[in-house]
């Protein structure tokens, strides 16, 4: 399947690719710009992912919505542009098959100028109409160790933020709105009624737990169950396919974000009222920097199941 160019707005001439799960009719669409998945929907057009109507599709700015890929820096936690260059680089289509999509990004002269480390990223997506699993593999292809951060910045579409209930996302968090002050979420179920920007530290735990989001998506989807985690290979030079067999679990955080009223109005690529229609729950390695030895790989995964 070759990338095609579609137009959402006049300025958009970016390459996209769509994969279909034949048996169920579900589709996943990605922009090669940023390797950004922007749609996962069923045959009857029940869409799970949110993309802003004001998203800028100029090939320079990150796409506001879907699943932007954050690498090698989270936010302003370092010298690079906010959230790093992964979400604004041009990725390569490796494979689009029945219920499968694979994209790849390797270092270029431009990335090495910003961040002097050879690397290869691979995004693998496997899906049908009930389940969507995406895995971001990070491989150190250089001769020296490096440290990085990575995140699957997933935007969920909501009919109404006031009806959202989050269950299972608990424990220690850092509040980015309070200079990283620590807090503990011990409610088993809660909603969002104000600007929220929390990093739940090691949220996946030793055994990936299920987080439930109620009232997510449209056209019959009552909610989703989210599982996520990370792993690090214990030996070098494994292929992505072999990696999970030889890997050990690694810590995985989760970011919970909604801009609410005031920040939504300050964002040029986000509608003033769109905070009502989305929430981000983002698995990642962001509370600290993940070290990676030459030849070693790290993988970050999420599995989203419709309820």
PDB file of C-alpha atoms in Angstrom:
ATOM      1  CA  UNK A   1       0.000   0.000   0.000  1.00  0.00           C
ATOM      2  CA  UNK A   2       1.513   3.304  -1.086  1.00  0.00           C
ATOM      3  CA  UNK A   3       1.011   6.520   0.920  1.00  0.00           C
ATOM      4  CA  UNK A   4      -1.590   8.797  -0.586  1.00  0.00           C
ATOM      5  CA  UNK A   5      -2.156  12.494  -0.219  1.00  0.00           C
ATOM      6  CA  UNK A   6      -5.512  13.563   1.120  1.00  0.00           C
ATOM      7  CA  UNK A   7      -6.859  16.955   2.007  1.00  0.00           C
ATOM      8  CA  UNK A   8      -8.505  17.883   5.295  1.00  0.00           C
ATOM      9  CA  UNK A   9      -7.906  21.567   4.744  1.00  0.00           C
ATOM     10  CA  UNK A  10      -6.402  23.690   1.997  1.00  0.00           C
ATOM     11  CA  UNK A  11      -2.888  23.651   3.454  1.00  0.00           C
ATOM     12  CA  UNK A  12      -2.847  19.858   3.829  1.00  0.00           C
ATOM     13  CA  UNK A  13      -0.850  17.973   1.231  1.00  0.00           C
ATOM     14  CA  UNK A  14       0.636  15.456   3.663  1.00  0.00           C
ATOM     15  CA  UNK A  15       0.987  11.768   2.884  1.00  0.00           C
ATOM     16  CA  UNK A  16      -1.397   9.441   4.716  1.00  0.00           C
ATOM     17  CA  UNK A  17      -1.842   5.692   4.749  1.00  0.00           C
ATOM     18  CA  UNK A  18      -4.930   3.709   5.741  1.00  0.00           C
ATOM     19  CA  UNK A  19      -4.939   0.044   6.717  1.00  0.00           C
ATOM     20  CA  UNK A  20      -8.117  -2.044   6.900  1.00  0.00           C
ATOM     21  CA  UNK A  21      -9.027  -5.094   8.950  1.00  0.00           C
ATOM     22  CA  UNK A  22     -10.913  -7.008   6.302  1.00  0.00           C
ATOM     23  CA  UNK A  23     -13.060  -9.223   8.489  1.00  0.00           C
ATOM     24  CA  UNK A  24     -14.445  -6.413  10.662  1.00  0.00           C
ATOM     25  CA  UNK A  25     -14.131  -3.428   8.307  1.00  0.00           C
ATOM     26  CA  UNK A  26     -12.209  -1.416  10.912  1.00  0.00           C
ATOM     27  CA  UNK A  27      -9.639   1.081   9.627  1.00  0.00           C
ATOM     28  CA  UNK A  28      -6.586   2.873  10.988  1.00  0.00           C
ATOM     29  CA  UNK A  29      -5.217   5.994   9.307  1.00  0.00           C
ATOM     30  CA  UNK A  30      -1.794   7.553   9.876  1.00  0.00           C
ATOM     31  CA  UNK A  31       0.026  10.614   8.639  1.00  0.00           C
ATOM     32  CA  UNK A  32       3.660   9.978   7.757  1.00  0.00           C
ATOM     33  CA  UNK A  33       4.282  13.419   9.256  1.00  0.00           C
ATOM     34  CA  UNK A  34       5.148  12.532  12.835  1.00  0.00           C
ATOM     35  CA  UNK A  35       4.112   8.909  12.311  1.00  0.00           C
ATOM     36  CA  UNK A  36       0.818  10.090  13.774  1.00  0.00           C
ATOM     37  CA  UNK A  37      -2.148   7.718  13.934  1.00  0.00           C
ATOM     38  CA  UNK A  38      -5.189   9.994  13.500  1.00  0.00           C
ATOM     39  CA  UNK A  39      -8.068   7.525  13.240  1.00  0.00           C
ATOM     40  CA  UNK A  40      -9.246   4.133  14.463  1.00  0.00           C
ATOM     41  CA  UNK A  41     -12.833   3.511  13.509  1.00  0.00           C
ATOM     42  CA  UNK A  42     -15.248   0.679  12.897  1.00  0.00           C
ATOM     43  CA  UNK A  43     -17.161  -0.136   9.722  1.00  0.00           C
ATOM     44  CA  UNK A  44     -20.029   2.075  10.948  1.00  0.00           C
ATOM     45  CA  UNK A  45     -17.640   5.019  11.490  1.00  0.00           C
ATOM     46  CA  UNK A  46     -17.459   4.803  15.301  1.00  0.00           C
ATOM     47  CA  UNK A  47     -14.289   6.871  15.847  1.00  0.00           C
ATOM     48  CA  UNK A  48     -12.254   6.481  19.008  1.00  0.00           C
ATOM     49  CA  UNK A  49      -9.528   9.089  18.502  1.00  0.00           C
ATOM     50  CA  UNK A  50      -9.876  12.875  18.741  1.00  0.00           C
ATOM     51  CA  UNK A  51      -8.285  15.244  16.225  1.00  0.00           C
ATOM     52  CA  UNK A  52      -8.866  18.967  16.596  1.00  0.00           C
ATOM     53  CA  UNK A  53     -10.779  20.727  13.848  1.00  0.00           C
ATOM     54  CA  UNK A  54      -8.050  23.363  14.106  1.00  0.00           C
ATOM     55  CA  UNK A  55      -5.131  20.930  13.752  1.00  0.00           C
ATOM     56  CA  UNK A  56      -2.399  22.485  11.600  1.00  0.00           C
ATOM     57  CA  UNK A  57      -1.418  20.160   8.767  1.00  0.00           C
ATOM     58  CA  UNK A  58       1.493  22.061   7.246  1.00  0.00           C
ATOM     59  CA  UNK A  59       4.234  19.445   7.643  1.00  0.00           C
ATOM     60  CA  UNK A  60       5.988  21.566  10.268  1.00  0.00           C
ATOM     61  CA  UNK A  61       3.788  21.665  13.344  1.00  0.00           C
ATOM     62  CA  UNK A  62       2.816  18.524  15.283  1.00  0.00           C
ATOM     63  CA  UNK A  63      -0.699  17.259  14.561  1.00  0.00           C
ATOM     64  CA  UNK A  64      -3.086  18.163  17.400  1.00  0.00           C
ATOM     65  CA  UNK A  65      -4.751  14.848  18.083  1.00  0.00           C
ATOM     66  CA  UNK A  66      -4.614  11.138  17.350  1.00  0.00           C
ATOM     67  CA  UNK A  67      -1.510   9.503  18.796  1.00  0.00           C
ATOM     68  CA  UNK A  68       1.512  11.816  18.412  1.00  0.00           C
ATOM     69  CA  UNK A  69       4.821  10.054  19.130  1.00  0.00           C
ATOM     70  CA  UNK A  70       6.982  11.900  21.646  1.00  0.00           C
ATOM     71  CA  UNK A  71      10.741  11.266  21.286  1.00  0.00           C
ATOM     72  CA  UNK A  72      13.459  11.808  22.520  1.00  0.00           C
ATOM     73  CA  UNK A  73      12.295  14.517  24.953  1.00  0.00           C
ATOM     74  CA  UNK A  74       9.116  15.048  26.949  1.00  0.00           C
ATOM     75  CA  UNK A  75       7.800  18.622  27.017  1.00  0.00           C
ATOM     76  CA  UNK A  76      10.529  21.110  27.880  1.00  0.00           C
ATOM     77  CA  UNK A  77      12.550  18.598  29.916  1.00  0.00           C
ATOM     78  CA  UNK A  78      15.750  19.230  27.965  1.00  0.00           C
ATOM     79  CA  UNK A  79      17.337  21.419  25.273  1.00  0.00           C
ATOM     80  CA  UNK A  80      15.241  20.276  22.300  1.00  0.00           C
ATOM     81  CA  UNK A  81      12.024  21.671  20.879  1.00  0.00           C
ATOM     82  CA  UNK A  82       9.060  20.785  23.131  1.00  0.00           C
ATOM     83  CA  UNK A  83       8.281  17.042  22.966  1.00  0.00           C
ATOM     84  CA  UNK A  84      11.278  16.419  20.676  1.00  0.00           C
ATOM     85  CA  UNK A  85      11.464  15.870  16.935  1.00  0.00           C
ATOM     86  CA  UNK A  86       9.727  12.493  16.582  1.00  0.00           C
ATOM     87  CA  UNK A  87       6.248  13.986  16.192  1.00  0.00           C
ATOM     88  CA  UNK A  88       7.346  16.456  13.481  1.00  0.00           C
ATOM     89  CA  UNK A  89       9.672  14.215  11.423  1.00  0.00           C
ATOM     90  CA  UNK A  90       8.723  12.421   8.208  1.00  0.00           C
ATOM     91  CA  UNK A  91       8.298   8.709   8.890  1.00  0.00           C
ATOM     92  CA  UNK A  92       8.538   5.888   6.339  1.00  0.00           C
ATOM     93  CA  UNK A  93       5.806   3.354   5.608  1.00  0.00           C
ATOM     94  CA  UNK A  94       7.191  -0.165   6.069  1.00  0.00           C
ATOM     95  CA  UNK A  95       3.988  -2.183   5.817  1.00  0.00           C
ATOM     96  CA  UNK A  96       0.212  -1.694   5.567  1.00  0.00           C
ATOM     97  CA  UNK A  97      -1.576  -5.024   5.602  1.00  0.00           C
ATOM     98  CA  UNK A  98      -4.761  -6.654   6.892  1.00  0.00           C
ATOM     99  CA  UNK A  99      -5.154  -5.200  10.399  1.00  0.00           C
ATOM    100  CA  UNK A 100      -1.503  -4.157  10.513  1.00  0.00           C
ATOM    101  CA  UNK A 101       0.472  -0.954  10.032  1.00  0.00           C
ATOM    102  CA  UNK A 102       4.229  -0.421  10.495  1.00  0.00           C
ATOM    103  CA  UNK A 103       6.072   2.912  10.246  1.00  0.00           C
ATOM    104  CA  UNK A 104       9.726   3.724  10.844  1.00  0.00           C
ATOM    105  CA  UNK A 105      11.991   6.686  11.583  1.00  0.00           C
ATOM    106  CA  UNK A 106      15.787   6.681  11.714  1.00  0.00           C
ATOM    107  CA  UNK A 107      18.325   9.378  12.465  1.00  0.00           C
ATOM    108  CA  UNK A 108      19.066  11.944   9.769  1.00  0.00           C
ATOM    109  CA  UNK A 109      21.518  14.797   9.443  1.00  0.00           C
ATOM    110  CA  UNK A 110      18.805  17.072  10.838  1.00  0.00           C
ATOM    111  CA  UNK A 111      18.149  14.923  13.921  1.00  0.00           C
ATOM    112  CA  UNK A 112      21.853  14.370  14.587  1.00  0.00           C
ATOM    113  CA  UNK A 113      22.364  18.125  14.576  1.00  0.00           C
ATOM    114  CA  UNK A 114      19.758  18.446  17.343  1.00  0.00           C
ATOM    115  CA  UNK A 115      20.507  15.228  19.220  1.00  0.00           C
ATOM    116  CA  UNK A 116      23.813  13.491  18.377  1.00  0.00           C
ATOM    117  CA  UNK A 117      22.700   9.851  18.635  1.00  0.00           C
ATOM    118  CA  UNK A 118      21.954   7.268  15.912  1.00  0.00           C
ATOM    119  CA  UNK A 119      18.624   5.524  16.497  1.00  0.00           C
ATOM    120  CA  UNK A 120      15.770   3.679  14.845  1.00  0.00           C
ATOM    121  CA  UNK A 121      12.127   3.993  15.865  1.00  0.00           C
ATOM    122  CA  UNK A 122       9.493   1.572  14.668  1.00  0.00           C
ATOM    123  CA  UNK A 123       5.768   1.920  15.275  1.00  0.00           C
ATOM    124  CA  UNK A 124       3.762  -1.291  14.955  1.00  0.00           C
ATOM    125  CA  UNK A 125      -0.044  -1.181  15.065  1.00  0.00           C
ATOM    126  CA  UNK A 126      -2.240  -4.288  15.147  1.00  0.00           C
ATOM    127  CA  UNK A 127      -6.019  -3.790  15.204  1.00  0.00           C
ATOM    128  CA  UNK A 128      -9.541  -4.941  14.492  1.00  0.00           C
ATOM    129  CA  UNK A 129     -12.882  -3.347  15.409  1.00  0.00           C
ATOM    130  CA  UNK A 130     -12.562  -4.253  19.096  1.00  0.00           C
ATOM    131  CA  UNK A 131      -8.878  -3.819  19.934  1.00  0.00           C
ATOM    132  CA  UNK A 132      -6.048  -1.479  18.946  1.00  0.00           C
ATOM    133  CA  UNK A 133      -2.481  -2.240  20.051  1.00  0.00           C
ATOM    134  CA  UNK A 134       0.387   0.100  19.224  1.00  0.00           C
ATOM    135  CA  UNK A 135       4.027  -0.490  20.121  1.00  0.00           C
ATOM    136  CA  UNK A 136       6.851   2.004  19.749  1.00  0.00           C
ATOM    137  CA  UNK A 137      10.262   0.335  19.524  1.00  0.00           C
ATOM    138  CA  UNK A 138      13.350   2.454  20.229  1.00  0.00           C
ATOM    139  CA  UNK A 139      16.697   0.984  19.157  1.00  0.00           C
ATOM    140  CA  UNK A 140      20.143   2.423  19.808  1.00  0.00           C
ATOM    141  CA  UNK A 141      21.948   1.884  16.484  1.00  0.00           C
ATOM    142  CA  UNK A 142      25.028   3.815  17.548  1.00  0.00           C
ATOM    143  CA  UNK A 143      28.223   2.915  19.409  1.00  0.00           C
ATOM    144  CA  UNK A 144      27.532   4.923  22.582  1.00  0.00           C
ATOM    145  CA  UNK A 145      24.783   4.782  25.186  1.00  0.00           C
ATOM    146  CA  UNK A 146      22.123   7.473  25.284  1.00  0.00           C
ATOM    147  CA  UNK A 147      19.179   8.484  27.460  1.00  0.00           C
ATOM    148  CA  UNK A 148      15.753   9.454  26.173  1.00  0.00           C
ATOM    149  CA  UNK A 149      12.073   9.952  26.968  1.00  0.00           C
ATOM    150  CA  UNK A 150       9.167   8.589  24.910  1.00  0.00           C
ATOM    151  CA  UNK A 151       5.386   8.835  25.035  1.00  0.00           C
ATOM    152  CA  UNK A 152       2.280   7.663  23.160  1.00  0.00           C
ATOM    153  CA  UNK A 153       0.307  10.920  23.420  1.00  0.00           C
ATOM    154  CA  UNK A 154      -3.132   9.366  22.875  1.00  0.00           C
ATOM    155  CA  UNK A 155      -6.161  11.662  22.429  1.00  0.00           C
ATOM    156  CA  UNK A 156      -9.494   9.945  23.131  1.00  0.00           C
ATOM    157  CA  UNK A 157     -12.703  11.332  21.614  1.00  0.00           C
ATOM    158  CA  UNK A 158     -15.467  12.045  24.124  1.00  0.00           C
ATOM    159  CA  UNK A 159     -19.104  12.999  23.636  1.00  0.00           C
ATOM    160  CA  UNK A 160     -18.964  15.043  26.859  1.00  0.00           C
ATOM    161  CA  UNK A 161     -16.065  15.504  29.319  1.00  0.00           C
ATOM    162  CA  UNK A 162     -18.517  15.930  32.212  1.00  0.00           C
ATOM    163  CA  UNK A 163     -19.637  12.301  31.783  1.00  0.00           C
ATOM    164  CA  UNK A 164     -16.133  10.828  31.724  1.00  0.00           C
ATOM    165  CA  UNK A 165     -15.214   8.453  34.545  1.00  0.00           C
ATOM    166  CA  UNK A 166     -11.641   7.193  34.931  1.00  0.00           C
ATOM    167  CA  UNK A 167     -11.139   3.990  36.890  1.00  0.00           C
ATOM    168  CA  UNK A 168      -7.852   2.309  37.823  1.00  0.00           C
ATOM    169  CA  UNK A 169      -5.470   5.220  37.209  1.00  0.00           C
ATOM    170  CA  UNK A 170      -4.335   5.724  40.791  1.00  0.00           C
ATOM    171  CA  UNK A 171      -1.240   6.158  42.932  1.00  0.00           C
ATOM    172  CA  UNK A 172       1.642   8.607  43.040  1.00  0.00           C
ATOM    173  CA  UNK A 173       1.655  11.451  40.515  1.00  0.00           C
ATOM    174  CA  UNK A 174       3.526  14.660  39.772  1.00  0.00           C
ATOM    175  CA  UNK A 175       1.319  17.673  39.139  1.00  0.00           C
ATOM    176  CA  UNK A 176       2.798  19.660  36.240  1.00  0.00           C
ATOM    177  CA  UNK A 177       0.474  22.556  37.069  1.00  0.00           C
ATOM    178  CA  UNK A 178       2.121  22.831  40.505  1.00  0.00           C
ATOM    179  CA  UNK A 179       5.799  22.649  39.475  1.00  0.00           C
ATOM    180  CA  UNK A 180       5.869  18.876  39.760  1.00  0.00           C
ATOM    181  CA  UNK A 181       4.489  18.720  43.297  1.00  0.00           C
ATOM    182  CA  UNK A 182       3.702  15.144  44.297  1.00  0.00           C
ATOM    183  CA  UNK A 183       0.213  13.934  45.042  1.00  0.00           C
ATOM    184  CA  UNK A 184      -1.578  10.632  45.459  1.00  0.00           C
ATOM    185  CA  UNK A 185      -4.785   9.671  43.679  1.00  0.00           C
ATOM    186  CA  UNK A 186      -6.607   7.123  45.810  1.00  0.00           C
ATOM    187  CA  UNK A 187     -10.099   7.421  44.352  1.00  0.00           C
ATOM    188  CA  UNK A 188     -11.089   4.273  42.498  1.00  0.00           C
ATOM    189  CA  UNK A 189     -13.169   6.291  40.031  1.00  0.00           C
ATOM    190  CA  UNK A 190     -13.117  10.009  39.214  1.00  0.00           C
ATOM    191  CA  UNK A 191     -13.814  12.587  36.533  1.00  0.00           C
ATOM    192  CA  UNK A 192     -12.192  15.793  35.283  1.00  0.00           C
ATOM    193  CA  UNK A 193     -13.637  19.231  36.060  1.00  0.00           C
ATOM    194  CA  UNK A 194     -10.599  21.502  35.683  1.00  0.00           C
ATOM    195  CA  UNK A 195      -7.277  21.766  33.847  1.00  0.00           C
ATOM    196  CA  UNK A 196      -5.384  18.551  34.509  1.00  0.00           C
ATOM    197  CA  UNK A 197      -1.755  17.684  33.748  1.00  0.00           C
ATOM    198  CA  UNK A 198      -0.458  14.800  35.852  1.00  0.00           C
ATOM    199  CA  UNK A 199       2.376  12.318  35.441  1.00  0.00           C
ATOM    200  CA  UNK A 200       1.439   9.061  37.192  1.00  0.00           C
ATOM    201  CA  UNK A 201       4.826   7.555  38.060  1.00  0.00           C
ATOM    202  CA  UNK A 202       5.314   3.877  37.163  1.00  0.00           C
ATOM    203  CA  UNK A 203       1.580   3.653  36.540  1.00  0.00           C
ATOM    204  CA  UNK A 204       1.778   0.281  34.791  1.00  0.00           C
ATOM    205  CA  UNK A 205       3.309  -1.455  37.804  1.00  0.00           C
ATOM    206  CA  UNK A 206       4.913  -4.884  37.633  1.00  0.00           C
ATOM    207  CA  UNK A 207       1.756  -6.409  36.142  1.00  0.00           C
ATOM    208  CA  UNK A 208      -0.043  -4.222  33.581  1.00  0.00           C
ATOM    209  CA  UNK A 209      -3.325  -3.141  35.142  1.00  0.00           C
ATOM    210  CA  UNK A 210      -6.482  -2.200  33.327  1.00  0.00           C
ATOM    211  CA  UNK A 211      -7.649   1.411  33.262  1.00  0.00           C
ATOM    212  CA  UNK A 212     -11.232   2.054  32.227  1.00  0.00           C
ATOM    213  CA  UNK A 213     -12.492   5.238  30.574  1.00  0.00           C
ATOM    214  CA  UNK A 214     -16.274   5.470  30.402  1.00  0.00           C
ATOM    215  CA  UNK A 215     -18.196   7.436  27.754  1.00  0.00           C
ATOM    216  CA  UNK A 216     -15.385   7.418  25.197  1.00  0.00           C
ATOM    217  CA  UNK A 217     -15.842   7.576  21.441  1.00  0.00           C
ATOM    218  CA  UNK A 218     -19.039   7.893  19.463  1.00  0.00           C
ATOM    219  CA  UNK A 219     -21.748   5.812  17.807  1.00  0.00           C
ATOM    220  CA  UNK A 220     -22.189   3.030  20.304  1.00  0.00           C
ATOM    221  CA  UNK A 221     -18.837   2.849  22.100  1.00  0.00           C
ATOM    222  CA  UNK A 222     -19.610   3.162  25.794  1.00  0.00           C
ATOM    223  CA  UNK A 223     -16.004   3.199  26.900  1.00  0.00           C
ATOM    224  CA  UNK A 224     -12.575   1.621  26.616  1.00  0.00           C
ATOM    225  CA  UNK A 225     -10.228  -0.487  28.669  1.00  0.00           C
ATOM    226  CA  UNK A 226      -6.585   0.528  28.444  1.00  0.00           C
ATOM    227  CA  UNK A 227      -3.554  -1.593  29.287  1.00  0.00           C
ATOM    228  CA  UNK A 228       0.013  -0.420  28.765  1.00  0.00           C
ATOM    229  CA  UNK A 229       3.596  -1.100  29.679  1.00  0.00           C
ATOM    230  CA  UNK A 230       7.216  -1.119  28.560  1.00  0.00           C
ATOM    231  CA  UNK A 231      10.027  -3.598  28.214  1.00  0.00           C
ATOM    232  CA  UNK A 232      13.769  -3.566  27.645  1.00  0.00           C
ATOM    233  CA  UNK A 233      15.668  -6.285  25.833  1.00  0.00           C
ATOM    234  CA  UNK A 234      18.140  -8.235  27.926  1.00  0.00           C
ATOM    235  CA  UNK A 235      20.509  -8.930  25.051  1.00  0.00           C
ATOM    236  CA  UNK A 236      21.610  -7.026  21.990  1.00  0.00           C
ATOM    237  CA  UNK A 237      20.782  -7.235  18.282  1.00  0.00           C
ATOM    238  CA  UNK A 238      17.278  -8.636  18.583  1.00  0.00           C
ATOM    239  CA  UNK A 239      14.806  -7.852  15.845  1.00  0.00           C
ATOM    240  CA  UNK A 240      11.565  -6.154  16.840  1.00  0.00           C
ATOM    241  CA  UNK A 241       9.761  -9.476  16.333  1.00  0.00           C
ATOM    242  CA  UNK A 242      12.173 -11.314  18.652  1.00  0.00           C
ATOM    243  CA  UNK A 243      12.371  -8.579  21.256  1.00  0.00           C
ATOM    244  CA  UNK A 244       9.328  -9.389  23.361  1.00  0.00           C
ATOM    245  CA  UNK A 245      10.531 -12.957  23.880  1.00  0.00           C
ATOM    246  CA  UNK A 246      13.841 -11.840  25.390  1.00  0.00           C
ATOM    247  CA  UNK A 247      12.720  -8.717  27.199  1.00  0.00           C
ATOM    248  CA  UNK A 248      12.167  -7.768  30.790  1.00  0.00           C
ATOM    249  CA  UNK A 249       9.508  -5.347  32.016  1.00  0.00           C
ATOM    250  CA  UNK A 250      10.545  -1.701  32.388  1.00  0.00           C
ATOM    251  CA  UNK A 251       8.876   1.115  34.290  1.00  0.00           C
ATOM    252  CA  UNK A 252       6.091   2.901  32.437  1.00  0.00           C
ATOM    253  CA  UNK A 253       4.402   6.137  33.459  1.00  0.00           C
ATOM    254  CA  UNK A 254       1.073   7.595  32.308  1.00  0.00           C
ATOM    255  CA  UNK A 255       0.156  11.221  31.683  1.00  0.00           C
ATOM    256  CA  UNK A 256      -3.419  12.437  32.221  1.00  0.00           C
ATOM    257  CA  UNK A 257      -4.175  15.698  30.419  1.00  0.00           C
ATOM    258  CA  UNK A 258      -7.040  18.022  29.586  1.00  0.00           C
ATOM    259  CA  UNK A 259      -6.397  21.746  28.905  1.00  0.00           C
ATOM    260  CA  UNK A 260      -9.823  22.907  30.174  1.00  0.00           C
ATOM    261  CA  UNK A 261     -11.151  26.416  29.477  1.00  0.00           C
ATOM    262  CA  UNK A 262      -8.302  28.902  29.764  1.00  0.00           C
ATOM    263  CA  UNK A 263      -5.519  26.873  28.152  1.00  0.00           C
ATOM    264  CA  UNK A 264      -7.823  25.766  25.328  1.00  0.00           C
ATOM    265  CA  UNK A 265      -8.350  29.438  24.470  1.00  0.00           C
ATOM    266  CA  UNK A 266      -4.582  30.033  24.401  1.00  0.00           C
ATOM    267  CA  UNK A 267      -3.896  27.173  21.977  1.00  0.00           C
ATOM    268  CA  UNK A 268      -3.958  28.265  18.352  1.00  0.00           C
ATOM    269  CA  UNK A 269      -4.460  24.740  16.973  1.00  0.00           C
ATOM    270  CA  UNK A 270      -7.284  23.778  19.359  1.00  0.00           C
ATOM    271  CA  UNK A 271     -10.892  24.986  19.488  1.00  0.00           C
ATOM    272  CA  UNK A 272     -12.049  27.000  22.495  1.00  0.00           C
ATOM    273  CA  UNK A 273     -14.693  24.397  23.375  1.00  0.00           C
ATOM    274  CA  UNK A 274     -12.878  21.242  22.242  1.00  0.00           C
ATOM    275  CA  UNK A 275     -11.671  20.454  25.765  1.00  0.00           C
ATOM    276  CA  UNK A 276     -15.196  19.111  26.268  1.00  0.00           C
ATOM    277  CA  UNK A 277     -14.658  16.501  23.557  1.00  0.00           C
ATOM    278  CA  UNK A 278     -11.335  14.895  24.505  1.00  0.00           C
ATOM    279  CA  UNK A 279      -9.040  13.514  27.170  1.00  0.00           C
ATOM    280  CA  UNK A 280      -5.451  12.309  26.896  1.00  0.00           C
ATOM    281  CA  UNK A 281      -4.193   9.221  28.720  1.00  0.00           C
ATOM    282  CA  UNK A 282      -0.618   8.777  27.567  1.00  0.00           C
ATOM    283  CA  UNK A 283       1.669   5.827  28.372  1.00  0.00           C
ATOM    284  CA  UNK A 284       5.325   6.754  28.406  1.00  0.00           C
ATOM    285  CA  UNK A 285       8.747   6.851  30.001  1.00  0.00           C
ATOM    286  CA  UNK A 286       8.797  10.480  31.097  1.00  0.00           C
ATOM    287  CA  UNK A 287       9.277  10.751  34.877  1.00  0.00           C
ATOM    288  CA  UNK A 288      12.935  10.000  34.250  1.00  0.00           C
ATOM    289  CA  UNK A 289      15.229   9.390  31.272  1.00  0.00           C
ATOM    290  CA  UNK A 290      15.560   5.809  30.013  1.00  0.00           C
ATOM    291  CA  UNK A 291      19.170   4.706  29.342  1.00  0.00           C
ATOM    292  CA  UNK A 292      19.819   2.552  26.281  1.00  0.00           C
ATOM    293  CA  UNK A 293      23.085   0.774  25.472  1.00  0.00           C
ATOM    294  CA  UNK A 294      24.416   0.322  21.926  1.00  0.00           C
ATOM    295  CA  UNK A 295      22.358  -2.311  20.123  1.00  0.00           C
ATOM    296  CA  UNK A 296      19.729  -2.386  22.855  1.00  0.00           C
ATOM    297  CA  UNK A 297      15.995  -1.803  22.317  1.00  0.00           C
ATOM    298  CA  UNK A 298      13.191  -0.418  24.447  1.00  0.00           C
ATOM    299  CA  UNK A 299       9.512  -0.896  23.658  1.00  0.00           C
ATOM    300  CA  UNK A 300       6.493   1.092  24.815  1.00  0.00           C
ATOM    301  CA  UNK A 301       3.033  -0.395  24.197  1.00  0.00           C
ATOM    302  CA  UNK A 302      -0.643   0.298  24.729  1.00  0.00           C
ATOM    303  CA  UNK A 303      -3.672  -1.897  24.119  1.00  0.00           C
ATOM    304  CA  UNK A 304      -7.071  -0.211  23.824  1.00  0.00           C
ATOM    305  CA  UNK A 305     -10.189  -2.378  23.869  1.00  0.00           C
ATOM    306  CA  UNK A 306     -13.701  -1.125  23.171  1.00  0.00           C
ATOM    307  CA  UNK A 307     -16.241  -2.000  25.848  1.00  0.00           C
TER     308      UNK A 307
END
